[in-house]
Amino acid sequence: MKTRALYTGSFDPLTNGHMNIITRASKLYDELTVGIIANPSKKALFPIEEREIMIAEALSCLGNVKVDHFSGLLADFVNSHGFNVVVRGLRGATDFDYEIQMAQMNARLFNDQVETVFLMTDPQYSFLSSSMVKEVHSLGGCIDGLVPEAILKRMDEVLQKQA
Ligand code: ADP
């Protein structure tokens, strides 16, 4: 059976912590979809269409990875698209406490073919989150090496426009 994995998040913006999980998961599964969660009530730095383009560009070197977006219940997206693995990244105990609850709830909602799989973050990214890079960058701090270069360039452009 082909393994079709899904890795979801807001990715506003995609960080090198996300990139690390995506690169590793792409080696484990036949196909990996990066699913951007559309949450219209959350104010985002980048509109979802732009996130989709930027992420697809950042991942263009990975042949078995594609990008999609969805809204609503994760289990509905997973069951209706025939994914059999949902990948999550774990940075530490705080992620774990939240993730185990979500995985156990999802296990009730997913069809029987689906497993949630956790990949531990590379320690160099264990402190890294999208909200942290946004905050540091907006205050003029250096985030080199924490997000893909093309994404940093777009963040610089948005910051300059706001100034
Ligand atoms: P959301 O914005 O919906 O909270 P994120 O985009 O922050 O989601 O994260 C999506 C997934 O990536 C989650 O499984 C999260 O644990 C994981 N993740 C986020 N940052 C890192 C990181 N630095 N290293 C590894 N995994 C991460």
PDB file of C-alpha atoms and ligand atoms in Angstrom:
ATOM      1  CA  MET A   1       0.000   0.000   0.000  1.00  0.00           C
ATOM      2  CA  LYS A   2       1.234   3.476  -0.851  1.00  0.00           C
ATOM      3  CA  THR A   3       1.788   5.635   2.228  1.00  0.00           C
ATOM      4  CA  ARG A   4       0.214   9.048   1.796  1.00  0.00           C
ATOM      5  CA  ALA A   5       1.178  11.365   4.634  1.00  0.00           C
ATOM      6  CA  LEU A   6      -0.165  14.767   5.646  1.00  0.00           C
ATOM      7  CA  TYR A   7       1.677  17.420   7.678  1.00  0.00           C
ATOM      8  CA  THR A   8      -0.517  20.323   8.776  1.00  0.00           C
ATOM      9  CA  GLY A   9      -0.030  23.722  10.358  1.00  0.00           C
ATOM     10  CA  SER A  10      -0.636  27.408   9.854  1.00  0.00           C
ATOM     11  CA  PHE A  11       2.898  27.917   8.516  1.00  0.00           C
ATOM     12  CA  ASP A  12       2.600  31.696   8.916  1.00  0.00           C
ATOM     13  CA  PRO A  13       5.444  31.678   8.068  1.00  0.00           C
ATOM     14  CA  LEU A  14       7.090  28.322   7.293  1.00  0.00           C
ATOM     15  CA  THR A  15      10.201  27.986   9.495  1.00  0.00           C
ATOM     16  CA  ASN A  16      13.307  25.852   9.200  1.00  0.00           C
ATOM     17  CA  GLY A  17      11.857  23.736  12.038  1.00  0.00           C
ATOM     18  CA  HIS A  18       8.909  22.902   9.742  1.00  0.00           C
ATOM     19  CA  MET A  19      11.342  22.379   6.827  1.00  0.00           C
ATOM     20  CA  ASN A  20      13.302  19.866   8.897  1.00  0.00           C
ATOM     21  CA  ILE A  21      10.170  17.829   9.689  1.00  0.00           C
ATOM     22  CA  ILE A  22       8.998  17.983   6.051  1.00  0.00           C
ATOM     23  CA  THR A  23      12.362  16.873   4.659  1.00  0.00           C
ATOM     24  CA  ARG A  24      12.571  13.940   7.069  1.00  0.00           C
ATOM     25  CA  ALA A  25       8.932  12.885   6.561  1.00  0.00           C
ATOM     26  CA  SER A  26       9.363  13.022   2.776  1.00  0.00           C
ATOM     27  CA  LYS A  27      11.985  10.272   3.100  1.00  0.00           C
ATOM     28  CA  LEU A  28       9.694   8.075   5.192  1.00  0.00           C
ATOM     29  CA  TYR A  29       6.551   8.129   3.023  1.00  0.00           C
ATOM     30  CA  ASP A  30       5.714   7.703  -0.669  1.00  0.00           C
ATOM     31  CA  GLU A  31       3.879  11.015  -0.792  1.00  0.00           C
ATOM     32  CA  LEU A  32       3.721  13.928   1.623  1.00  0.00           C
ATOM     33  CA  THR A  33       1.181  16.745   1.488  1.00  0.00           C
ATOM     34  CA  VAL A  34       1.805  19.935   3.439  1.00  0.00           C
ATOM     35  CA  GLY A  35      -1.711  21.034   4.416  1.00  0.00           C
ATOM     36  CA  ILE A  36      -2.075  24.682   5.358  1.00  0.00           C
ATOM     37  CA  ILE A  37      -4.896  25.215   7.830  1.00  0.00           C
ATOM     38  CA  ALA A  38      -7.077  28.128   6.714  1.00  0.00           C
ATOM     39  CA  ASN A  39      -8.353  29.951   9.775  1.00  0.00           C
ATOM     40  CA  PRO A  40     -10.069  33.172   8.653  1.00  0.00           C
ATOM     41  CA  SER A  41     -10.579  34.356  12.247  1.00  0.00           C
ATOM     42  CA  LYS A  42      -6.791  34.384  12.899  1.00  0.00           C
ATOM     43  CA  LYS A  43      -4.952  37.500  11.664  1.00  0.00           C
ATOM     44  CA  ALA A  44      -2.141  36.251   9.454  1.00  0.00           C
ATOM     45  CA  LEU A  45       1.100  37.843   8.241  1.00  0.00           C
ATOM     46  CA  PHE A  46       0.654  36.225   4.804  1.00  0.00           C
ATOM     47  CA  PRO A  47      -2.667  35.397   3.070  1.00  0.00           C
ATOM     48  CA  ILE A  48      -3.167  31.671   2.547  1.00  0.00           C
ATOM     49  CA  GLU A  49      -2.688  31.857  -1.247  1.00  0.00           C
ATOM     50  CA  GLU A  50       0.700  33.508  -0.762  1.00  0.00           C
ATOM     51  CA  ARG A  51       1.723  30.983   1.911  1.00  0.00           C
ATOM     52  CA  GLU A  52       0.853  28.193  -0.510  1.00  0.00           C
ATOM     53  CA  ILE A  53       3.065  29.682  -3.243  1.00  0.00           C
ATOM     54  CA  MET A  54       5.976  30.426  -0.890  1.00  0.00           C
ATOM     55  CA  ILE A  55       5.871  26.936   0.647  1.00  0.00           C
ATOM     56  CA  ALA A  56       5.661  25.240  -2.773  1.00  0.00           C
ATOM     57  CA  GLU A  57       8.756  27.219  -3.842  1.00  0.00           C
ATOM     58  CA  ALA A  58      10.673  26.313  -0.698  1.00  0.00           C
ATOM     59  CA  LEU A  59       9.854  22.623  -1.231  1.00  0.00           C
ATOM     60  CA  SER A  60      10.346  22.444  -4.990  1.00  0.00           C
ATOM     61  CA  CYS A  61      13.482  20.290  -4.556  1.00  0.00           C
ATOM     62  CA  LEU A  62      11.443  17.548  -2.833  1.00  0.00           C
ATOM     63  CA  GLY A  63       9.811  15.530  -5.627  1.00  0.00           C
ATOM     64  CA  ASN A  64       7.206  13.676  -3.551  1.00  0.00           C
ATOM     65  CA  VAL A  65       5.899  16.703  -1.592  1.00  0.00           C
ATOM     66  CA  LYS A  66       2.938  18.871  -2.543  1.00  0.00           C
ATOM     67  CA  VAL A  67       1.084  21.731  -0.887  1.00  0.00           C
ATOM     68  CA  ASP A  68      -2.645  22.086  -0.290  1.00  0.00           C
ATOM     69  CA  HIS A  69      -4.919  23.957   2.115  1.00  0.00           C
ATOM     70  CA  PHE A  70      -8.107  23.145   3.952  1.00  0.00           C
ATOM     71  CA  SER A  71     -10.514  24.507   6.536  1.00  0.00           C
ATOM     72  CA  GLY A  72     -12.779  22.775   9.016  1.00  0.00           C
ATOM     73  CA  LEU A  73     -12.213  19.468  10.725  1.00  0.00           C
ATOM     74  CA  LEU A  74      -8.822  17.819  10.114  1.00  0.00           C
ATOM     75  CA  ALA A  75     -10.419  14.350  10.207  1.00  0.00           C
ATOM     76  CA  ASP A  76     -12.809  15.269   7.381  1.00  0.00           C
ATOM     77  CA  PHE A  77      -9.869  16.359   5.199  1.00  0.00           C
ATOM     78  CA  VAL A  78      -7.849  13.262   6.115  1.00  0.00           C
ATOM     79  CA  ASN A  79     -10.664  10.749   5.582  1.00  0.00           C
ATOM     80  CA  SER A  80     -11.927  12.284   2.355  1.00  0.00           C
ATOM     81  CA  HIS A  81      -8.446  12.522   0.772  1.00  0.00           C
ATOM     82  CA  GLY A  82      -7.274   8.999   1.638  1.00  0.00           C
ATOM     83  CA  PHE A  83      -4.264   9.924   3.788  1.00  0.00           C
ATOM     84  CA  ASN A  84      -2.975   7.093   5.971  1.00  0.00           C
ATOM     85  CA  VAL A  85      -0.444   9.003   8.084  1.00  0.00           C
ATOM     86  CA  VAL A  86      -0.691  12.367   9.847  1.00  0.00           C
ATOM     87  CA  VAL A  87       2.747  13.708  10.776  1.00  0.00           C
ATOM     88  CA  ARG A  88       3.257  16.067  13.708  1.00  0.00           C
ATOM     89  CA  GLY A  89       6.441  17.697  14.993  1.00  0.00           C
ATOM     90  CA  LEU A  90       7.311  17.657  18.689  1.00  0.00           C
ATOM     91  CA  ARG A  91       9.519  20.320  20.250  1.00  0.00           C
ATOM     92  CA  GLY A  92       9.151  19.340  23.896  1.00  0.00           C
ATOM     93  CA  ALA A  93       6.853  18.495  26.762  1.00  0.00           C
ATOM     94  CA  THR A  94       4.429  21.348  26.106  1.00  0.00           C
ATOM     95  CA  ASP A  95       3.867  20.195  22.520  1.00  0.00           C
ATOM     96  CA  PHE A  96       3.538  16.618  23.744  1.00  0.00           C
ATOM     97  CA  ASP A  97       0.818  17.397  26.309  1.00  0.00           C
ATOM     98  CA  TYR A  98      -1.284  19.127  23.691  1.00  0.00           C
ATOM     99  CA  GLU A  99      -0.496  16.739  20.845  1.00  0.00           C
ATOM    100  CA  ILE A 100      -1.361  13.542  22.728  1.00  0.00           C
ATOM    101  CA  GLN A 101      -4.826  14.873  23.497  1.00  0.00           C
ATOM    102  CA  MET A 102      -5.364  15.905  19.910  1.00  0.00           C
ATOM    103  CA  ALA A 103      -4.046  12.596  18.537  1.00  0.00           C
ATOM    104  CA  GLN A 104      -6.325  10.610  20.834  1.00  0.00           C
ATOM    105  CA  MET A 105      -9.364  12.658  19.865  1.00  0.00           C
ATOM    106  CA  ASN A 106      -8.425  12.368  16.191  1.00  0.00           C
ATOM    107  CA  ALA A 107      -8.019   8.595  16.537  1.00  0.00           C
ATOM    108  CA  ARG A 108     -11.780   8.467  17.212  1.00  0.00           C
ATOM    109  CA  LEU A 109     -12.505  10.581  14.151  1.00  0.00           C
ATOM    110  CA  PHE A 110     -10.033   9.226  11.593  1.00  0.00           C
ATOM    111  CA  ASN A 111     -10.915   6.115   9.644  1.00  0.00           C
ATOM    112  CA  ASP A 112      -9.144   2.889  10.674  1.00  0.00           C
ATOM    113  CA  GLN A 113      -6.328   3.255   8.135  1.00  0.00           C
ATOM    114  CA  VAL A 114      -4.905   6.473   9.657  1.00  0.00           C
ATOM    115  CA  GLU A 115      -2.073   6.774  12.210  1.00  0.00           C
ATOM    116  CA  THR A 116      -0.668   9.949  13.795  1.00  0.00           C
ATOM    117  CA  VAL A 117       3.141   9.824  13.786  1.00  0.00           C
ATOM    118  CA  PHE A 118       5.412  12.171  15.764  1.00  0.00           C
ATOM    119  CA  LEU A 119       8.865  13.282  14.679  1.00  0.00           C
ATOM    120  CA  MET A 120      11.097  14.885  17.315  1.00  0.00           C
ATOM    121  CA  THR A 121      12.480  18.245  16.308  1.00  0.00           C
ATOM    122  CA  ASP A 122      16.143  18.657  15.524  1.00  0.00           C
ATOM    123  CA  PRO A 123      17.428  20.224  18.803  1.00  0.00           C
ATOM    124  CA  GLN A 124      18.671  23.305  16.934  1.00  0.00           C
ATOM    125  CA  TYR A 125      14.999  24.172  16.256  1.00  0.00           C
ATOM    126  CA  SER A 126      13.438  23.197  19.579  1.00  0.00           C
ATOM    127  CA  PHE A 127      12.845  26.848  20.566  1.00  0.00           C
ATOM    128  CA  LEU A 128      11.532  27.868  17.165  1.00  0.00           C
ATOM    129  CA  SER A 129       7.933  28.798  16.363  1.00  0.00           C
ATOM    130  CA  SER A 130       6.254  30.897  13.670  1.00  0.00           C
ATOM    131  CA  SER A 131       4.976  33.358  16.269  1.00  0.00           C
ATOM    132  CA  MET A 132       8.484  33.773  17.746  1.00  0.00           C
ATOM    133  CA  VAL A 133      10.123  34.538  14.371  1.00  0.00           C
ATOM    134  CA  LYS A 134       7.331  37.004  13.525  1.00  0.00           C
ATOM    135  CA  GLU A 135       7.740  38.847  16.816  1.00  0.00           C
ATOM    136  CA  VAL A 136      11.549  38.998  16.715  1.00  0.00           C
ATOM    137  CA  HIS A 137      11.554  40.058  13.052  1.00  0.00           C
ATOM    138  CA  SER A 138       8.902  42.754  13.587  1.00  0.00           C
ATOM    139  CA  LEU A 139      11.089  44.263  16.329  1.00  0.00           C
ATOM    140  CA  GLY A 140      14.161  44.321  14.077  1.00  0.00           C
ATOM    141  CA  GLY A 141      15.856  41.174  15.420  1.00  0.00           C
ATOM    142  CA  CYS A 142      17.910  38.856  13.224  1.00  0.00           C
ATOM    143  CA  ILE A 143      16.151  35.645  12.161  1.00  0.00           C
ATOM    144  CA  ASP A 144      18.769  34.494   9.632  1.00  0.00           C
ATOM    145  CA  GLY A 145      18.882  30.699   9.441  1.00  0.00           C
ATOM    146  CA  LEU A 146      15.475  30.306  11.092  1.00  0.00           C
ATOM    147  CA  VAL A 147      13.286  30.594   7.981  1.00  0.00           C
ATOM    148  CA  PRO A 148      14.056  29.799   4.310  1.00  0.00           C
ATOM    149  CA  GLU A 149      15.829  32.727   2.625  1.00  0.00           C
ATOM    150  CA  ALA A 150      13.017  33.483   0.147  1.00  0.00           C
ATOM    151  CA  ILE A 151      10.562  33.702   3.042  1.00  0.00           C
ATOM    152  CA  LEU A 152      12.848  36.037   4.993  1.00  0.00           C
ATOM    153  CA  LYS A 153      12.975  38.268   1.911  1.00  0.00           C
ATOM    154  CA  ARG A 154       9.144  38.420   1.771  1.00  0.00           C
ATOM    155  CA  MET A 155       8.992  39.145   5.519  1.00  0.00           C
ATOM    156  CA  ASP A 156      11.465  42.030   5.021  1.00  0.00           C
ATOM    157  CA  GLU A 157       9.264  43.413   2.231  1.00  0.00           C
ATOM    158  CA  VAL A 158       6.123  43.264   4.397  1.00  0.00           C
ATOM    159  CA  LEU A 159       7.953  44.967   7.284  1.00  0.00           C
ATOM    160  CA  GLN A 160       9.241  47.727   4.998  1.00  0.00           C
ATOM    161  CA  LYS A 161       5.715  48.310   3.672  1.00  0.00           C
ATOM    162  CA  GLN A 162       4.375  48.637   7.214  1.00  0.00           C
ATOM    163  CA  ALA A 163       7.105  51.124   8.238  1.00  0.00           C
TER     164      ALA A 163
HETATM  165  P1  ADP B   1      -0.052  26.093  14.290  1.00  0.00           P
HETATM  166  O1  ADP B   1       0.352  27.404  13.719  1.00  0.00           O
HETATM  167  O2  ADP B   1      -1.303  25.513  13.747  1.00  0.00           O
HETATM  168  O3  ADP B   1       0.069  26.023  15.800  1.00  0.00           O
HETATM  169  P2  ADP B   1       2.488  25.329  13.493  1.00  0.00           P
HETATM  170  O4  ADP B   1       2.613  25.820  12.109  1.00  0.00           O
HETATM  171  O5  ADP B   1       3.137  26.100  14.587  1.00  0.00           O
HETATM  172  O6  ADP B   1       0.995  25.060  13.780  1.00  0.00           O
HETATM  173  O7  ADP B   1       3.063  23.839  13.586  1.00  0.00           O
HETATM  174  C1  ADP B   1       2.654  22.811  12.732  1.00  0.00           C
HETATM  175  C2  ADP B   1       3.367  21.541  13.130  1.00  0.00           C
HETATM  176  O8  ADP B   1       4.775  21.755  13.097  1.00  0.00           O
HETATM  177  C3  ADP B   1       3.076  21.050  14.546  1.00  0.00           C
HETATM  178  O9  ADP B   1       3.113  19.633  14.536  1.00  0.00           O
HETATM  179  C4  ADP B   1       4.214  21.608  15.350  1.00  0.00           C
HETATM  180  O10 ADP B   1       4.469  20.849  16.519  1.00  0.00           O
HETATM  181  C5  ADP B   1       5.345  21.457  14.350  1.00  0.00           C
HETATM  182  N1  ADP B   1       6.430  22.418  14.588  1.00  0.00           N
HETATM  183  C6  ADP B   1       6.353  23.741  14.717  1.00  0.00           C
HETATM  184  N2  ADP B   1       7.563  24.284  14.927  1.00  0.00           N
HETATM  185  C7  ADP B   1       8.456  23.236  14.927  1.00  0.00           C
HETATM  186  C8  ADP B   1       9.862  23.136  15.140  1.00  0.00           C
HETATM  187  N3  ADP B   1      10.598  24.194  15.408  1.00  0.00           N
HETATM  188  N4  ADP B   1      10.410  21.894  15.073  1.00  0.00           N
HETATM  189  C9  ADP B   1       9.645  20.816  14.831  1.00  0.00           C
HETATM  190  N5  ADP B   1       8.317  20.857  14.659  1.00  0.00           N
HETATM  191  C10 ADP B   1       7.716  22.045  14.711  1.00  0.00           C
END
